[in-house]
Short mmCIF file of C-alpha atoms and ligand atoms in Angstrom, two decimals:
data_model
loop_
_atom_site.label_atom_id
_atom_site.label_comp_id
_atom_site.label_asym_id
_atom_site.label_seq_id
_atom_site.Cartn_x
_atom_site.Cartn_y
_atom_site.Cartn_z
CA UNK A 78 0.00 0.00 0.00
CA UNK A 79 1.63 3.48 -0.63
CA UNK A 80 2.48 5.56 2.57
CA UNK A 81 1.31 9.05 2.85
CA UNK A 82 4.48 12.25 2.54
CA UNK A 83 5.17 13.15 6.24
CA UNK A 84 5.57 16.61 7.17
CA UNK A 85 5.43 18.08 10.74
CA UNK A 86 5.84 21.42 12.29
CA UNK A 87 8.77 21.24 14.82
CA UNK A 88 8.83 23.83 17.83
CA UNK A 89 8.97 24.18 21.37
CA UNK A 90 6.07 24.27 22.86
CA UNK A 91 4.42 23.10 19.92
CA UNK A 92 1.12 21.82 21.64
CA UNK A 93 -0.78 24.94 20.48
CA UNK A 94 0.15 25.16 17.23
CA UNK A 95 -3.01 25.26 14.45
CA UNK A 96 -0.39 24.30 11.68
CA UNK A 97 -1.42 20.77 11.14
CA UNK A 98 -5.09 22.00 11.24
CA UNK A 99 -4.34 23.99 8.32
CA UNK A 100 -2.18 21.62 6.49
CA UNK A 101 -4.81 18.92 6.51
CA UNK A 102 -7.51 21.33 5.29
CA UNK A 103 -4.82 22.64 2.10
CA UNK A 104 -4.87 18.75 1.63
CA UNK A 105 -8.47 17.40 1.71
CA UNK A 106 -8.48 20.43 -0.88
CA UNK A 107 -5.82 19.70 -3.31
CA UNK A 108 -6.28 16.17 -3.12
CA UNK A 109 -2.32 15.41 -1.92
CA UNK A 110 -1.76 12.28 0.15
CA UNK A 111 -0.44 13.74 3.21
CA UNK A 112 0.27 13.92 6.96
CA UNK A 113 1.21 16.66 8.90
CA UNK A 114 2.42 16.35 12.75
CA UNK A 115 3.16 17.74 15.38
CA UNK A 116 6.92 17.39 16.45
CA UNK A 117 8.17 18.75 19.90
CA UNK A 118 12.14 18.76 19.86
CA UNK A 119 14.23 19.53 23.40
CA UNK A 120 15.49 22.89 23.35
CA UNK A 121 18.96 21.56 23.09
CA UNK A 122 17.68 18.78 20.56
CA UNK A 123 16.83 20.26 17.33
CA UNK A 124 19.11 18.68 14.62
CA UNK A 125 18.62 15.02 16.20
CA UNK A 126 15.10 15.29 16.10
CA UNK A 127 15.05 16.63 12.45
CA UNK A 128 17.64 13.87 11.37
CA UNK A 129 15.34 10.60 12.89
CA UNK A 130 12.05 12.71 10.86
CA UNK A 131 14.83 12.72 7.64
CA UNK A 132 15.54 8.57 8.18
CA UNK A 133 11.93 7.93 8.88
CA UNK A 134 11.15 9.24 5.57
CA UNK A 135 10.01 12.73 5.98
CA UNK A 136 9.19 15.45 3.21
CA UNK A 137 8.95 18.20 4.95
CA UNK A 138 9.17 20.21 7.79
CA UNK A 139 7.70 23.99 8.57
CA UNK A 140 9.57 25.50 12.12
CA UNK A 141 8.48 27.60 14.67
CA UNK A 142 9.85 29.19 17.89
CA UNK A 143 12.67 28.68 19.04
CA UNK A 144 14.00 27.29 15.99
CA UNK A 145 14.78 29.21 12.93
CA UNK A 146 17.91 30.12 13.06
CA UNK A 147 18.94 26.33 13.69
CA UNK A 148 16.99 25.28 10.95
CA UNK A 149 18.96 28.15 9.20
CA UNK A 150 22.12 26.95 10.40
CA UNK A 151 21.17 23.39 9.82
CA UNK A 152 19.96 23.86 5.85
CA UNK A 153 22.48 22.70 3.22
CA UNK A 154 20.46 24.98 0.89
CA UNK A 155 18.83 28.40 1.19
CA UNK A 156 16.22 30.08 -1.23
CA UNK A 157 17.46 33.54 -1.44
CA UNK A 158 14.13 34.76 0.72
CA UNK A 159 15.74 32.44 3.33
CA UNK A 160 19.37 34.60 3.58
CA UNK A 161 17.68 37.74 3.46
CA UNK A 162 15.55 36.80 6.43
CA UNK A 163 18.27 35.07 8.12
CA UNK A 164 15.81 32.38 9.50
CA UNK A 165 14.06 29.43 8.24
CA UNK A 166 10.58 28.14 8.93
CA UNK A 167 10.33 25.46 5.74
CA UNK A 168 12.12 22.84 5.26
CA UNK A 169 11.97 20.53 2.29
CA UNK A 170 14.05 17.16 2.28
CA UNK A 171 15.22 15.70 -1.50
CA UNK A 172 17.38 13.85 -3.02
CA UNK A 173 19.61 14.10 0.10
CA UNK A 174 19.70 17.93 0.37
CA UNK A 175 17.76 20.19 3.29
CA UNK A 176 16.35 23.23 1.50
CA UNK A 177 15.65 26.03 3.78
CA UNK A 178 13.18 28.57 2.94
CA UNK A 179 11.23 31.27 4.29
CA UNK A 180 7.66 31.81 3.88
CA UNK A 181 6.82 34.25 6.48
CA UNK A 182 7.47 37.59 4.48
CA UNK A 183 4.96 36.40 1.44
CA UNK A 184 2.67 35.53 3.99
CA UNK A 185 2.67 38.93 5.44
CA UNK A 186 1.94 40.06 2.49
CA UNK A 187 -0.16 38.23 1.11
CA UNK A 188 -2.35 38.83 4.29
CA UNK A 189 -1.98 42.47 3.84
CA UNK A 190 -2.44 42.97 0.49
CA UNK A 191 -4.85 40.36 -0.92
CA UNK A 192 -6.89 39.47 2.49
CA UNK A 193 -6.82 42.71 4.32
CA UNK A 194 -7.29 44.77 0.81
CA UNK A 195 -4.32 47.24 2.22
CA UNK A 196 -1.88 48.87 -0.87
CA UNK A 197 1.59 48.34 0.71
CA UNK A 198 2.93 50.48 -2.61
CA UNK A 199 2.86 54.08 -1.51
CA UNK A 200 2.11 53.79 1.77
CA UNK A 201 3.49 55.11 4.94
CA UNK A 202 4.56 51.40 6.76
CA UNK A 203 5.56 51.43 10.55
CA UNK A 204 7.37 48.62 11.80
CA UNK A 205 7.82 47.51 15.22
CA UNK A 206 10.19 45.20 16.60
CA UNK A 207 13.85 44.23 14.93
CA UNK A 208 13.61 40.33 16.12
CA UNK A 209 13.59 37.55 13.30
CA UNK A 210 10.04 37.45 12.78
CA UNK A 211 10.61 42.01 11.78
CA UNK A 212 13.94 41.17 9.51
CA UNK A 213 11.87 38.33 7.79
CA UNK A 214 9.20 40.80 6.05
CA UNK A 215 11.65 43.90 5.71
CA UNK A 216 12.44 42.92 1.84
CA UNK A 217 9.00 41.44 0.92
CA UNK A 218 8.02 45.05 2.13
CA UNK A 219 10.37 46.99 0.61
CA UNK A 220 9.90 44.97 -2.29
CA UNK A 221 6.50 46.21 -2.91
CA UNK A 222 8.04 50.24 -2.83
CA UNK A 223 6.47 51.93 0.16
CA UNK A 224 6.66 55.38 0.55
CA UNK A 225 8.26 55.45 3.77
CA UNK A 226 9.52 52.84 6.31
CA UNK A 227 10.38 52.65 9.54
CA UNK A 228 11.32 50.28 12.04
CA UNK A 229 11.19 51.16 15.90
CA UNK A 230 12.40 48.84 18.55
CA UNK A 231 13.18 48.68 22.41
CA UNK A 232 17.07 48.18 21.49
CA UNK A 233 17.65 50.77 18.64
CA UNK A 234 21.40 49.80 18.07
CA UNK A 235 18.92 46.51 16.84
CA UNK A 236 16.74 48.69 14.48
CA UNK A 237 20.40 50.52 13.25
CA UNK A 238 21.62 47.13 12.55
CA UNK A 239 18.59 45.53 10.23
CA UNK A 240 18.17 49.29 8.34
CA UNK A 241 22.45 48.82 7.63
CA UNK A 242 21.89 45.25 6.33
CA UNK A 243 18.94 46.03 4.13
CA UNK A 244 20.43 49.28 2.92
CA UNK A 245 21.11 48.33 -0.22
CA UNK A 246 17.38 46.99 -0.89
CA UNK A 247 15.28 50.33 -0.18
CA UNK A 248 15.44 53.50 2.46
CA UNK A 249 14.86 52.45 5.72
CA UNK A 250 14.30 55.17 8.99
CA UNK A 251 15.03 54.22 12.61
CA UNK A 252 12.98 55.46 15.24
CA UNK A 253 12.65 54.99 19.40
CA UNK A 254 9.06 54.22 20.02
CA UNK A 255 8.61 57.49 22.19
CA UNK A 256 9.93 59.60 19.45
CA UNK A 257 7.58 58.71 16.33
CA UNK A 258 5.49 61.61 15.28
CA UNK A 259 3.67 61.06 12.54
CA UNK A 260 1.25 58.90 11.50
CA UNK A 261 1.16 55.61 9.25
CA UNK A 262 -1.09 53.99 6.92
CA UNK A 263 -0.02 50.35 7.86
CA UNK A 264 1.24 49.38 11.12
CA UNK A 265 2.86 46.32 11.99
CA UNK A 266 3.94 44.80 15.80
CA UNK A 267 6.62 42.19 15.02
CA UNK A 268 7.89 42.43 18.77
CA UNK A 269 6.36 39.26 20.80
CA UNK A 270 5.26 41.89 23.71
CA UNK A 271 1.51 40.66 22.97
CA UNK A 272 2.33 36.89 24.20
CA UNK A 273 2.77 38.72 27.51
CA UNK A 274 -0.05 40.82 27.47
CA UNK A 275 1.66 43.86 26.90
CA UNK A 276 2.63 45.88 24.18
CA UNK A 277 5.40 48.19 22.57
CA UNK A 278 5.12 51.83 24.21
CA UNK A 279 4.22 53.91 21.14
CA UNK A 280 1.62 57.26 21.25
CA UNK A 281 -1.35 57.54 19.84
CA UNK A 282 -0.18 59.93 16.75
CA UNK A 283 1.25 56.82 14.86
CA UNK A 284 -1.93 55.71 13.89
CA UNK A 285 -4.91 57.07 11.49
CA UNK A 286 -8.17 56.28 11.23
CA UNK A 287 -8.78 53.47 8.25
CA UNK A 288 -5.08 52.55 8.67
CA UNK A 289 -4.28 49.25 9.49
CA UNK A 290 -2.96 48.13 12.37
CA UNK A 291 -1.51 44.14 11.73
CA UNK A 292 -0.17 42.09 15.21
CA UNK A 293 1.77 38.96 14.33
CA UNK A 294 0.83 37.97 17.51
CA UNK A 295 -3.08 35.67 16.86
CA UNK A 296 -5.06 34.10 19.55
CA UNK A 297 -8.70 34.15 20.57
CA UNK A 298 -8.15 37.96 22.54
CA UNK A 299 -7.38 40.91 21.13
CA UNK A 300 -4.12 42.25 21.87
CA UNK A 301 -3.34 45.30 24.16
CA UNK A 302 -1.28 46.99 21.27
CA UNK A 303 -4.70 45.84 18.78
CA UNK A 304 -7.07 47.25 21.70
CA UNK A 305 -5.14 50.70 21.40
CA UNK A 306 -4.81 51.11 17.83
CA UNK A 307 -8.79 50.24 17.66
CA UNK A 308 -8.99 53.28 19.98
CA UNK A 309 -7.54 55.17 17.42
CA UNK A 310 -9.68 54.56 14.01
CA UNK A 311 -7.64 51.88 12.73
CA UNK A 312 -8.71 48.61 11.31
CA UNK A 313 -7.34 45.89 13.18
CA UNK A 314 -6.07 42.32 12.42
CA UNK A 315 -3.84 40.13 14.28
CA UNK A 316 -1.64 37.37 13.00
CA UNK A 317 -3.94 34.32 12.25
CA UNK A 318 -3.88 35.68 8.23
CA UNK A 319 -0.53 35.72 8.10
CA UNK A 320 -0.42 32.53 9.68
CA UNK A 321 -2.63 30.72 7.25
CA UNK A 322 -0.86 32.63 4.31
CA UNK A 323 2.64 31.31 5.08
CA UNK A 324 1.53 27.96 5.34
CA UNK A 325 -0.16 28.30 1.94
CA UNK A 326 3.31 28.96 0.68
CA UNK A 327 4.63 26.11 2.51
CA UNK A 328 2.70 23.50 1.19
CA UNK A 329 3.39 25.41 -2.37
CA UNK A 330 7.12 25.34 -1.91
CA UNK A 331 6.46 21.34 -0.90
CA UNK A 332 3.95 20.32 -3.24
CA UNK A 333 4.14 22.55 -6.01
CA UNK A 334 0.09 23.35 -5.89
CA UNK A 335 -1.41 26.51 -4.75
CA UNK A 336 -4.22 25.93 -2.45
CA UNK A 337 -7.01 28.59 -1.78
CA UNK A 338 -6.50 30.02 1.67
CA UNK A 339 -10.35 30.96 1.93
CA UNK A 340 -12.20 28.25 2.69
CA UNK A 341 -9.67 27.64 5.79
CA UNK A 342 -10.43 31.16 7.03
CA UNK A 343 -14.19 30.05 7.21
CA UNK A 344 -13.62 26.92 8.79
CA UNK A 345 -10.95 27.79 11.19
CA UNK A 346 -12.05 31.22 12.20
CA UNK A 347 -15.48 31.49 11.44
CA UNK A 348 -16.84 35.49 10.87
CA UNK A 349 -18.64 35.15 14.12
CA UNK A 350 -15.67 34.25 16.29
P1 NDP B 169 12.34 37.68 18.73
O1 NDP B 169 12.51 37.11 20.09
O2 NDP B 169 13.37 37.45 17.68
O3 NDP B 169 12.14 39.29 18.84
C1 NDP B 169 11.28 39.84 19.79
C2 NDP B 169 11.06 41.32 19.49
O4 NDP B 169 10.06 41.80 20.38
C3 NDP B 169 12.31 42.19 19.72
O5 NDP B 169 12.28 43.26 18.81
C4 NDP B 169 12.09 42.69 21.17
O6 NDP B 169 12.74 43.92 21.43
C5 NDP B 169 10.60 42.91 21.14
N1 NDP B 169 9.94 42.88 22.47
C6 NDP B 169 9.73 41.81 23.27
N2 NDP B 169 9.03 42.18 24.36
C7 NDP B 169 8.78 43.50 24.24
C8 NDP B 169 8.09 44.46 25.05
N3 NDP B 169 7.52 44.11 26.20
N4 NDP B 169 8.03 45.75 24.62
C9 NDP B 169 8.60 46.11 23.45
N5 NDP B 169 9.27 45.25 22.64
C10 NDP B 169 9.36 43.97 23.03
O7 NDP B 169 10.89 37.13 18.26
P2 NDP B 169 10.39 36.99 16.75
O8 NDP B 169 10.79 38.20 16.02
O9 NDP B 169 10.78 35.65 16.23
O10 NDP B 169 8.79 36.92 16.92
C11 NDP B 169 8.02 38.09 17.25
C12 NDP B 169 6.56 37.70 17.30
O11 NDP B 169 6.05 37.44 16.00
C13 NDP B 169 6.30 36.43 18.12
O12 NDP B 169 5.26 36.73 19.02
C14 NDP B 169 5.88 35.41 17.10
O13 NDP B 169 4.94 34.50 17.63
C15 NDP B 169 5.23 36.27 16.03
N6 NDP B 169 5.26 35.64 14.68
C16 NDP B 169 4.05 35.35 14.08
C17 NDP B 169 4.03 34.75 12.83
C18 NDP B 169 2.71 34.46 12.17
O14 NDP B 169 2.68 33.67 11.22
N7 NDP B 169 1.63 35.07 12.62
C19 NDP B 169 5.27 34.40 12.11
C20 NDP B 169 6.47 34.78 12.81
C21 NDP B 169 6.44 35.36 14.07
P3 NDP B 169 14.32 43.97 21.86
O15 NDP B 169 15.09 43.81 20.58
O16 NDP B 169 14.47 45.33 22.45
O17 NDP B 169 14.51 42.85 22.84
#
């Protein structure tokens, strides 16, 4: 009888993770023979645990916290969207080779653009945060040619260092949160401050009314930085989209079929909830 392609999502914790909820939906869909687990690795036991998923046959892998830069480290190949982030969260095993990619910026994106309806071109784009998940979407941003960005974090020697590196790709301002004074059409928390209920100390002034205000962060609450900004006029969305849309491209980059992201939406976050 022929075995299903493994793939897993590999993090720690993992137990939350709606990944293989998606994945199985994108499959039923496309009609690919699949499975999709979930993989919990020691902190200190990445690479062995990716290895025994290799020998046991696996396809695939997408990775979550705290492991894309091993998975960087670990990849014997990297898709050019994968350097410029300097983290993985795909990886596809074949012929013997681990292909590391990132999916996280077109996700963004694709979230922004096509789900949210928000023009990135043009627009004035606020950035929060210089961790991996903020230098993952910096060139799929600047990419699309806004009219201004700018990245604010708590450590601003952090901010200095990701506007040097992607210098060479588009014009990028540095700001302390206290110090922004104008306002943007699209703002986006990449700091993880939401996971503890709190929130990146910017004023008021950065947002407008209609603007969007985007929090990687997802989960059943709004966040305190998406409770603010919906004080302010803006539209808000957290990071569930974004979630949904770099898996899409996940099971692209493994499968090589594009499945519709809408349907999941419907099922997995119904209008209502
Ligand atoms: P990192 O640990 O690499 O970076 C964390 C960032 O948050 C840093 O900029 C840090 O600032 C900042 N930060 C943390 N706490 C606070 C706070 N209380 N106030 C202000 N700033 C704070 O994490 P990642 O970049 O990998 O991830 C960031 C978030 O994005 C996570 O919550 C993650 O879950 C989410 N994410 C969501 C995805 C999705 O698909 N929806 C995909 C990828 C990530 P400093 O530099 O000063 O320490």
């Amino acid at each position: 009888m022929p075995v299903s392609d493994r793939y897993a999502v590999i993090g720690n914790p993992i137990a939350h993770s709606k990944s293989p909820d998606i994945h199985a939906q994108f499959a039923r869909q496309t009609r690919q023979d699949i499975t999709y687990q979930r993989l919990l690795a020691p902190l200190d036991g990445f690479e062995a645990v990716v290895k025994q998923f290799i020998a046991e046959g696996g396809k695939g892998m997408n990775v979550t916290v705290p492991f894309k830069l091993d998975a960087f480290a670990m990849a014997t190949a990297l898709t050019p969207r994968a350097r410029a982030a300097g983290a993985v969260n795909t990886l596809k095993f074949e012929n013997g080779e681990i292909l590391g990619d990132n999916t996280d910026g077109k996700g963004l994106m694709m979230d922004i653009i096509r789900n949210a309806g928000y023009a990135v071109a043009g627009a004035r784009v606020l950035l929060l945060g210089a961790g991996g998940a903020a230098r993952g979407v910096i060139l799929p941003l600047l990419e699309e040619r806004p009219a201004r960005l700018v990245i604010a974090n708590r450590s601003l020697d952090k901010a200095r260092e990701l506007a040097d590196f992607f210098s060479t790709a588009g014009r990028i301002s540095v700001s302390a949160f206290s110090e922004l004074d104008e306002a943007f059409d699209i703002v986006i928390n990449a700091t993880s401050a939401g996971l503890s209920d709190d929130m990146p100390p910017i004023p008021a002034r950065v947002f407008k009314k209609g603007g969007l205000a985007l929090d990687m962060v997802y989960g059943n609450e709004l966040t305190p930085f998406l409770r603010f900004a919906a004080e302010q006029g803006a539209n808000v969305r957290d990071g569930f989209g974004m979630l949904v849309e770099q898996a899409a491209e996940s099971f692209y980059v493994w499968r090589g079929v594009q499945p519709d992201t809408r349907p999941v939406f419907s099922v997995l976050r119904p209008p209502s909830s």
